């Protein structure tokens, strides 16, 4: 059943033909390791910007450490990569690199700083960096609210949208918006009220402006949720997908179908490419990427008929960054 967070919201389940033509079949064309220089390389994102590929991820001594930094790589072809930026924070662990292009055409990197020594009760701060070329970056912008971890950002019709989750005891999620990537305001508060620990998200907007959100939650229950909303996105309807996920990344294909790359926990932990059917409230695995152990947190870009995916995994013994190319059949 759909869960309605605001009683006044009335919305169709599938207003933009998100499920057309059946389940796509996926074929792995190739996968290659692109980086393993740090002791722990993880939490990726991928984007194509100004005819080049950019991959961002966290480098650290472990999955959690006090000296994490965000590394940005660039490549003309997805084969040869060079480092172009390293974002650090004195006294902080910088985490969860996310890439997007702002309304005025700048490359934006966002993440969150976990303070090693909290100051006046603040443990986390969301941050953005902006660049005109992907190599020269401006100073970090403190964004969102203290102790709200703004995760991935999606731009739609000149506005950036990002959901932040509370790192404090209240465990709520909050929708932010921005027109420049520097200043972010709250658009809607507590959009998944009363739920267990809701946190990581991925947003997709349809041509008719309908917004969809793939939401990870932990605790009991821990099954993922799919949210849907119409402008102004202050009220959301949620449907339980019935499966636990981590590191969600969701995109919409040109024909309207939704794909997501997530960490799955049933049987062997792995990074999996999945379909999402909003009408049925179903998530189905269609491809298991070479992965295992500490893994997932993908970037997804559809380019010249292939789906390009960045992700990380420890299945070869060390957490490393991988790039996969996948063919999606009609």
mmCIF file with all atom_site columns, C-alpha atoms in Angstrom, residues 31-170:
data_model
loop_
_atom_site.group_PDB
_atom_site.id
_atom_site.type_symbol
_atom_site.label_atom_id
_atom_site.label_alt_id
_atom_site.label_comp_id
_atom_site.label_asym_id
_atom_site.label_entity_id
_atom_site.label_seq_id
_atom_site.pdbx_PDB_ins_code
_atom_site.Cartn_x
_atom_site.Cartn_y
_atom_site.Cartn_z
_atom_site.occupancy
_atom_site.B_iso_or_equiv
_atom_site.pdbx_formal_charge
_atom_site.auth_seq_id
_atom_site.auth_comp_id
_atom_site.auth_asym_id
_atom_site.auth_atom_id
_atom_site.pdbx_PDB_model_num
ATOM 1   C CA . UNK A 1 31  ? 34.343 -3.712 -16.359 1.00 0.00 ? 31  UNK A CA 1
ATOM 2   C CA . UNK A 1 32  ? 37.696 -2.252 -15.392 1.00 0.00 ? 32  UNK A CA 1
ATOM 3   C CA . UNK A 1 33  ? 39.396 -1.054 -12.228 1.00 0.00 ? 33  UNK A CA 1
ATOM 4   C CA . UNK A 1 34  ? 40.177 2.656  -12.456 1.00 0.00 ? 34  UNK A CA 1
ATOM 5   C CA . UNK A 1 35  ? 41.647 3.500  -9.018  1.00 0.00 ? 35  UNK A CA 1
ATOM 6   C CA . UNK A 1 36  ? 43.022 1.782  -5.928  1.00 0.00 ? 36  UNK A CA 1
ATOM 7   C CA . UNK A 1 37  ? 45.687 4.170  -4.662  1.00 0.00 ? 37  UNK A CA 1
ATOM 8   C CA . UNK A 1 38  ? 44.330 4.767  -1.145  1.00 0.00 ? 38  UNK A CA 1
ATOM 9   C CA . UNK A 1 39  ? 43.935 2.053  1.494   1.00 0.00 ? 39  UNK A CA 1
ATOM 10  C CA . UNK A 1 40  ? 40.138 2.423  1.081   1.00 0.00 ? 40  UNK A CA 1
ATOM 11  C CA . UNK A 1 41  ? 38.521 3.808  -2.094  1.00 0.00 ? 41  UNK A CA 1
ATOM 12  C CA . UNK A 1 42  ? 34.736 4.065  -2.003  1.00 0.00 ? 42  UNK A CA 1
ATOM 13  C CA . UNK A 1 43  ? 31.389 5.891  -2.417  1.00 0.00 ? 43  UNK A CA 1
ATOM 14  C CA . UNK A 1 44  ? 31.522 6.921  -6.078  1.00 0.00 ? 44  UNK A CA 1
ATOM 15  C CA . UNK A 1 45  ? 29.696 9.099  -8.556  1.00 0.00 ? 45  UNK A CA 1
ATOM 16  C CA . UNK A 1 46  ? 30.108 9.559  -12.303 1.00 0.00 ? 46  UNK A CA 1
ATOM 17  C CA . UNK A 1 47  ? 29.190 12.325 -14.738 1.00 0.00 ? 47  UNK A CA 1
ATOM 18  C CA . UNK A 1 48  ? 29.932 13.469 -18.270 1.00 0.00 ? 48  UNK A CA 1
ATOM 19  C CA . UNK A 1 49  ? 30.812 17.174 -18.362 1.00 0.00 ? 49  UNK A CA 1
ATOM 20  C CA . UNK A 1 50  ? 32.193 19.200 -21.260 1.00 0.00 ? 50  UNK A CA 1
ATOM 21  C CA . UNK A 1 51  ? 32.984 16.087 -23.333 1.00 0.00 ? 51  UNK A CA 1
ATOM 22  C CA . UNK A 1 52  ? 34.947 14.450 -20.523 1.00 0.00 ? 52  UNK A CA 1
ATOM 23  C CA . UNK A 1 53  ? 34.212 11.891 -17.850 1.00 0.00 ? 53  UNK A CA 1
ATOM 24  C CA . UNK A 1 54  ? 34.514 12.798 -14.188 1.00 0.00 ? 54  UNK A CA 1
ATOM 25  C CA . UNK A 1 55  ? 34.500 10.259 -11.372 1.00 0.00 ? 55  UNK A CA 1
ATOM 26  C CA . UNK A 1 56  ? 34.479 11.293 -7.724  1.00 0.00 ? 56  UNK A CA 1
ATOM 27  C CA . UNK A 1 57  ? 34.871 9.132  -4.640  1.00 0.00 ? 57  UNK A CA 1
ATOM 28  C CA . UNK A 1 58  ? 36.223 9.074  -1.100  1.00 0.00 ? 58  UNK A CA 1
ATOM 29  C CA . UNK A 1 59  ? 39.754 8.072  -0.178  1.00 0.00 ? 59  UNK A CA 1
ATOM 30  C CA . UNK A 1 60  ? 40.543 7.055  3.383   1.00 0.00 ? 60  UNK A CA 1
ATOM 31  C CA . UNK A 1 61  ? 42.257 4.571  5.639   1.00 0.00 ? 61  UNK A CA 1
ATOM 32  C CA . UNK A 1 62  ? 39.023 2.639  6.088   1.00 0.00 ? 62  UNK A CA 1
ATOM 33  C CA . UNK A 1 63  ? 35.253 2.681  5.627   1.00 0.00 ? 63  UNK A CA 1
ATOM 34  C CA . UNK A 1 64  ? 35.216 5.174  8.505   1.00 0.00 ? 64  UNK A CA 1
ATOM 35  C CA . UNK A 1 65  ? 38.318 7.126  9.506   1.00 0.00 ? 65  UNK A CA 1
ATOM 36  C CA . UNK A 1 66  ? 39.243 10.634 10.609  1.00 0.00 ? 66  UNK A CA 1
ATOM 37  C CA . UNK A 1 67  ? 41.070 11.714 7.440   1.00 0.00 ? 67  UNK A CA 1
ATOM 38  C CA . UNK A 1 68  ? 38.745 10.909 4.527   1.00 0.00 ? 68  UNK A CA 1
ATOM 39  C CA . UNK A 1 69  ? 38.990 13.133 1.424   1.00 0.00 ? 69  UNK A CA 1
ATOM 40  C CA . UNK A 1 70  ? 37.102 13.387 -1.870  1.00 0.00 ? 70  UNK A CA 1
ATOM 41  C CA . UNK A 1 71  ? 39.142 12.568 -4.957  1.00 0.00 ? 71  UNK A CA 1
ATOM 42  C CA . UNK A 1 72  ? 38.048 13.719 -8.439  1.00 0.00 ? 72  UNK A CA 1
ATOM 43  C CA . UNK A 1 73  ? 39.390 12.007 -11.574 1.00 0.00 ? 73  UNK A CA 1
ATOM 44  C CA . UNK A 1 74  ? 38.941 13.075 -15.201 1.00 0.00 ? 74  UNK A CA 1
ATOM 45  C CA . UNK A 1 75  ? 39.146 11.083 -18.420 1.00 0.00 ? 75  UNK A CA 1
ATOM 46  C CA . UNK A 1 76  ? 38.575 11.769 -22.124 1.00 0.00 ? 76  UNK A CA 1
ATOM 47  C CA . UNK A 1 77  ? 37.569 8.186  -22.868 1.00 0.00 ? 77  UNK A CA 1
ATOM 48  C CA . UNK A 1 78  ? 36.905 6.293  -19.622 1.00 0.00 ? 78  UNK A CA 1
ATOM 49  C CA . UNK A 1 79  ? 40.191 4.395  -20.003 1.00 0.00 ? 79  UNK A CA 1
ATOM 50  C CA . UNK A 1 80  ? 42.949 6.772  -18.961 1.00 0.00 ? 80  UNK A CA 1
ATOM 51  C CA . UNK A 1 81  ? 42.208 8.752  -15.801 1.00 0.00 ? 81  UNK A CA 1
ATOM 52  C CA . UNK A 1 82  ? 44.076 11.607 -14.119 1.00 0.00 ? 82  UNK A CA 1
ATOM 53  C CA . UNK A 1 83  ? 43.520 13.184 -10.690 1.00 0.00 ? 83  UNK A CA 1
ATOM 54  C CA . UNK A 1 84  ? 42.209 16.756 -10.935 1.00 0.00 ? 84  UNK A CA 1
ATOM 55  C CA . UNK A 1 85  ? 41.118 17.572 -7.369  1.00 0.00 ? 85  UNK A CA 1
ATOM 56  C CA . UNK A 1 86  ? 41.336 16.392 -3.775  1.00 0.00 ? 86  UNK A CA 1
ATOM 57  C CA . UNK A 1 87  ? 38.920 17.915 -1.253  1.00 0.00 ? 87  UNK A CA 1
ATOM 58  C CA . UNK A 1 88  ? 40.052 17.756 2.361   1.00 0.00 ? 88  UNK A CA 1
ATOM 59  C CA . UNK A 1 89  ? 38.829 19.263 5.623   1.00 0.00 ? 89  UNK A CA 1
ATOM 60  C CA . UNK A 1 90  ? 41.046 20.033 8.594   1.00 0.00 ? 90  UNK A CA 1
ATOM 61  C CA . UNK A 1 91  ? 39.630 18.030 11.493  1.00 0.00 ? 91  UNK A CA 1
ATOM 62  C CA . UNK A 1 92  ? 37.005 16.281 9.381   1.00 0.00 ? 92  UNK A CA 1
ATOM 63  C CA . UNK A 1 93  ? 36.261 13.116 7.420   1.00 0.00 ? 93  UNK A CA 1
ATOM 64  C CA . UNK A 1 94  ? 34.835 14.166 4.016   1.00 0.00 ? 94  UNK A CA 1
ATOM 65  C CA . UNK A 1 95  ? 32.352 11.581 2.724   1.00 0.00 ? 95  UNK A CA 1
ATOM 66  C CA . UNK A 1 96  ? 29.984 10.554 -0.090  1.00 0.00 ? 96  UNK A CA 1
ATOM 67  C CA . UNK A 1 97  ? 31.063 12.377 -3.239  1.00 0.00 ? 97  UNK A CA 1
ATOM 68  C CA . UNK A 1 98  ? 28.175 13.336 -5.543  1.00 0.00 ? 98  UNK A CA 1
ATOM 69  C CA . UNK A 1 99  ? 28.424 15.084 -8.918  1.00 0.00 ? 99  UNK A CA 1
ATOM 70  C CA . UNK A 1 100 ? 25.891 17.201 -10.813 1.00 0.00 ? 100 UNK A CA 1
ATOM 71  C CA . UNK A 1 101 ? 25.749 20.127 -13.250 1.00 0.00 ? 101 UNK A CA 1
ATOM 72  C CA . UNK A 1 102 ? 24.157 23.330 -11.972 1.00 0.00 ? 102 UNK A CA 1
ATOM 73  C CA . UNK A 1 103 ? 21.600 25.438 -13.804 1.00 0.00 ? 103 UNK A CA 1
ATOM 74  C CA . UNK A 1 104 ? 24.325 27.819 -14.984 1.00 0.00 ? 104 UNK A CA 1
ATOM 75  C CA . UNK A 1 105 ? 26.520 25.015 -16.310 1.00 0.00 ? 105 UNK A CA 1
ATOM 76  C CA . UNK A 1 106 ? 29.036 24.498 -13.521 1.00 0.00 ? 106 UNK A CA 1
ATOM 77  C CA . UNK A 1 107 ? 30.198 21.144 -12.261 1.00 0.00 ? 107 UNK A CA 1
ATOM 78  C CA . UNK A 1 108 ? 29.149 20.700 -8.644  1.00 0.00 ? 108 UNK A CA 1
ATOM 79  C CA . UNK A 1 109 ? 30.613 18.293 -6.140  1.00 0.00 ? 109 UNK A CA 1
ATOM 80  C CA . UNK A 1 110 ? 28.748 17.803 -2.892  1.00 0.00 ? 110 UNK A CA 1
ATOM 81  C CA . UNK A 1 111 ? 29.499 15.750 0.175   1.00 0.00 ? 111 UNK A CA 1
ATOM 82  C CA . UNK A 1 112 ? 29.369 15.842 3.937   1.00 0.00 ? 112 UNK A CA 1
ATOM 83  C CA . UNK A 1 113 ? 32.028 16.435 6.572   1.00 0.00 ? 113 UNK A CA 1
ATOM 84  C CA . UNK A 1 114 ? 31.988 14.322 9.717   1.00 0.00 ? 114 UNK A CA 1
ATOM 85  C CA . UNK A 1 115 ? 33.771 16.369 12.351  1.00 0.00 ? 115 UNK A CA 1
ATOM 86  C CA . UNK A 1 116 ? 36.392 14.474 14.319  1.00 0.00 ? 116 UNK A CA 1
ATOM 87  C CA . UNK A 1 117 ? 35.724 16.704 17.327  1.00 0.00 ? 117 UNK A CA 1
ATOM 88  C CA . UNK A 1 118 ? 32.134 18.019 17.276  1.00 0.00 ? 118 UNK A CA 1
ATOM 89  C CA . UNK A 1 119 ? 31.783 21.734 18.020  1.00 0.00 ? 119 UNK A CA 1
ATOM 90  C CA . UNK A 1 120 ? 28.792 22.938 20.060  1.00 0.00 ? 120 UNK A CA 1
ATOM 91  C CA . UNK A 1 121 ? 26.887 19.756 19.321  1.00 0.00 ? 121 UNK A CA 1
ATOM 92  C CA . UNK A 1 122 ? 27.488 19.806 15.554  1.00 0.00 ? 122 UNK A CA 1
ATOM 93  C CA . UNK A 1 123 ? 28.768 16.514 14.197  1.00 0.00 ? 123 UNK A CA 1
ATOM 94  C CA . UNK A 1 124 ? 28.189 16.915 10.427  1.00 0.00 ? 124 UNK A CA 1
ATOM 95  C CA . UNK A 1 125 ? 28.148 19.643 7.795   1.00 0.00 ? 125 UNK A CA 1
ATOM 96  C CA . UNK A 1 126 ? 27.025 19.323 4.168   1.00 0.00 ? 126 UNK A CA 1
ATOM 97  C CA . UNK A 1 127 ? 29.298 21.049 1.655   1.00 0.00 ? 127 UNK A CA 1
ATOM 98  C CA . UNK A 1 128 ? 29.377 21.925 -2.070  1.00 0.00 ? 128 UNK A CA 1
ATOM 99  C CA . UNK A 1 129 ? 32.247 22.887 -4.381  1.00 0.00 ? 129 UNK A CA 1
ATOM 100 C CA . UNK A 1 130 ? 31.792 24.455 -7.838  1.00 0.00 ? 130 UNK A CA 1
ATOM 101 C CA . UNK A 1 131 ? 33.992 24.416 -10.936 1.00 0.00 ? 131 UNK A CA 1
ATOM 102 C CA . UNK A 1 132 ? 33.678 25.844 -14.448 1.00 0.00 ? 132 UNK A CA 1
ATOM 103 C CA . UNK A 1 133 ? 36.031 23.258 -15.980 1.00 0.00 ? 133 UNK A CA 1
ATOM 104 C CA . UNK A 1 134 ? 36.233 20.373 -13.487 1.00 0.00 ? 134 UNK A CA 1
ATOM 105 C CA . UNK A 1 135 ? 39.828 21.138 -12.552 1.00 0.00 ? 135 UNK A CA 1
ATOM 106 C CA . UNK A 1 136 ? 39.824 24.556 -10.846 1.00 0.00 ? 136 UNK A CA 1
ATOM 107 C CA . UNK A 1 137 ? 37.457 24.524 -7.872  1.00 0.00 ? 137 UNK A CA 1
ATOM 108 C CA . UNK A 1 138 ? 36.114 27.264 -5.637  1.00 0.00 ? 138 UNK A CA 1
ATOM 109 C CA . UNK A 1 139 ? 36.072 27.335 -1.873  1.00 0.00 ? 139 UNK A CA 1
ATOM 110 C CA . UNK A 1 140 ? 33.657 24.982 -0.088  1.00 0.00 ? 140 UNK A CA 1
ATOM 111 C CA . UNK A 1 141 ? 30.150 26.241 0.628   1.00 0.00 ? 141 UNK A CA 1
ATOM 112 C CA . UNK A 1 142 ? 28.502 25.150 3.870   1.00 0.00 ? 142 UNK A CA 1
ATOM 113 C CA . UNK A 1 143 ? 24.967 24.202 2.862   1.00 0.00 ? 143 UNK A CA 1
ATOM 114 C CA . UNK A 1 144 ? 21.758 22.788 4.346   1.00 0.00 ? 144 UNK A CA 1
ATOM 115 C CA . UNK A 1 145 ? 21.401 22.701 8.142   1.00 0.00 ? 145 UNK A CA 1
ATOM 116 C CA . UNK A 1 146 ? 23.948 21.572 10.716  1.00 0.00 ? 146 UNK A CA 1
ATOM 117 C CA . UNK A 1 147 ? 23.704 17.815 11.294  1.00 0.00 ? 147 UNK A CA 1
ATOM 118 C CA . UNK A 1 148 ? 21.738 17.270 8.076   1.00 0.00 ? 148 UNK A CA 1
ATOM 119 C CA . UNK A 1 149 ? 23.552 15.129 5.539   1.00 0.00 ? 149 UNK A CA 1
ATOM 120 C CA . UNK A 1 150 ? 22.427 16.287 2.095   1.00 0.00 ? 150 UNK A CA 1
ATOM 121 C CA . UNK A 1 151 ? 22.939 13.324 -0.185  1.00 0.00 ? 151 UNK A CA 1
ATOM 122 C CA . UNK A 1 152 ? 22.711 13.229 -3.989  1.00 0.00 ? 152 UNK A CA 1
ATOM 123 C CA . UNK A 1 153 ? 21.439 16.267 -5.922  1.00 0.00 ? 153 UNK A CA 1
ATOM 124 C CA . UNK A 1 154 ? 19.256 16.320 -9.056  1.00 0.00 ? 154 UNK A CA 1
ATOM 125 C CA . UNK A 1 155 ? 18.692 19.451 -11.160 1.00 0.00 ? 155 UNK A CA 1
ATOM 126 C CA . UNK A 1 156 ? 15.332 20.010 -12.827 1.00 0.00 ? 156 UNK A CA 1
ATOM 127 C CA . UNK A 1 157 ? 14.253 23.106 -14.779 1.00 0.00 ? 157 UNK A CA 1
ATOM 128 C CA . UNK A 1 158 ? 16.859 25.372 -13.239 1.00 0.00 ? 158 UNK A CA 1
ATOM 129 C CA . UNK A 1 159 ? 16.485 24.150 -9.646  1.00 0.00 ? 159 UNK A CA 1
ATOM 130 C CA . UNK A 1 160 ? 18.641 21.723 -7.697  1.00 0.00 ? 160 UNK A CA 1
ATOM 131 C CA . UNK A 1 161 ? 16.914 19.335 -5.298  1.00 0.00 ? 161 UNK A CA 1
ATOM 132 C CA . UNK A 1 162 ? 18.584 17.333 -2.568  1.00 0.00 ? 162 UNK A CA 1
ATOM 133 C CA . UNK A 1 163 ? 17.302 15.422 0.452   1.00 0.00 ? 163 UNK A CA 1
ATOM 134 C CA . UNK A 1 164 ? 19.202 15.707 3.687   1.00 0.00 ? 164 UNK A CA 1
ATOM 135 C CA . UNK A 1 165 ? 18.854 13.227 6.505   1.00 0.00 ? 165 UNK A CA 1
ATOM 136 C CA . UNK A 1 166 ? 19.328 14.077 10.151  1.00 0.00 ? 166 UNK A CA 1
ATOM 137 C CA . UNK A 1 167 ? 22.385 12.662 11.865  1.00 0.00 ? 167 UNK A CA 1
ATOM 138 C CA . UNK A 1 168 ? 20.883 13.512 15.251  1.00 0.00 ? 168 UNK A CA 1
ATOM 139 C CA . UNK A 1 169 ? 18.381 11.537 17.297  1.00 0.00 ? 169 UNK A CA 1
ATOM 140 C CA . UNK A 1 170 ? 15.245 12.722 15.466  1.00 0.00 ? 170 UNK A CA 1
#
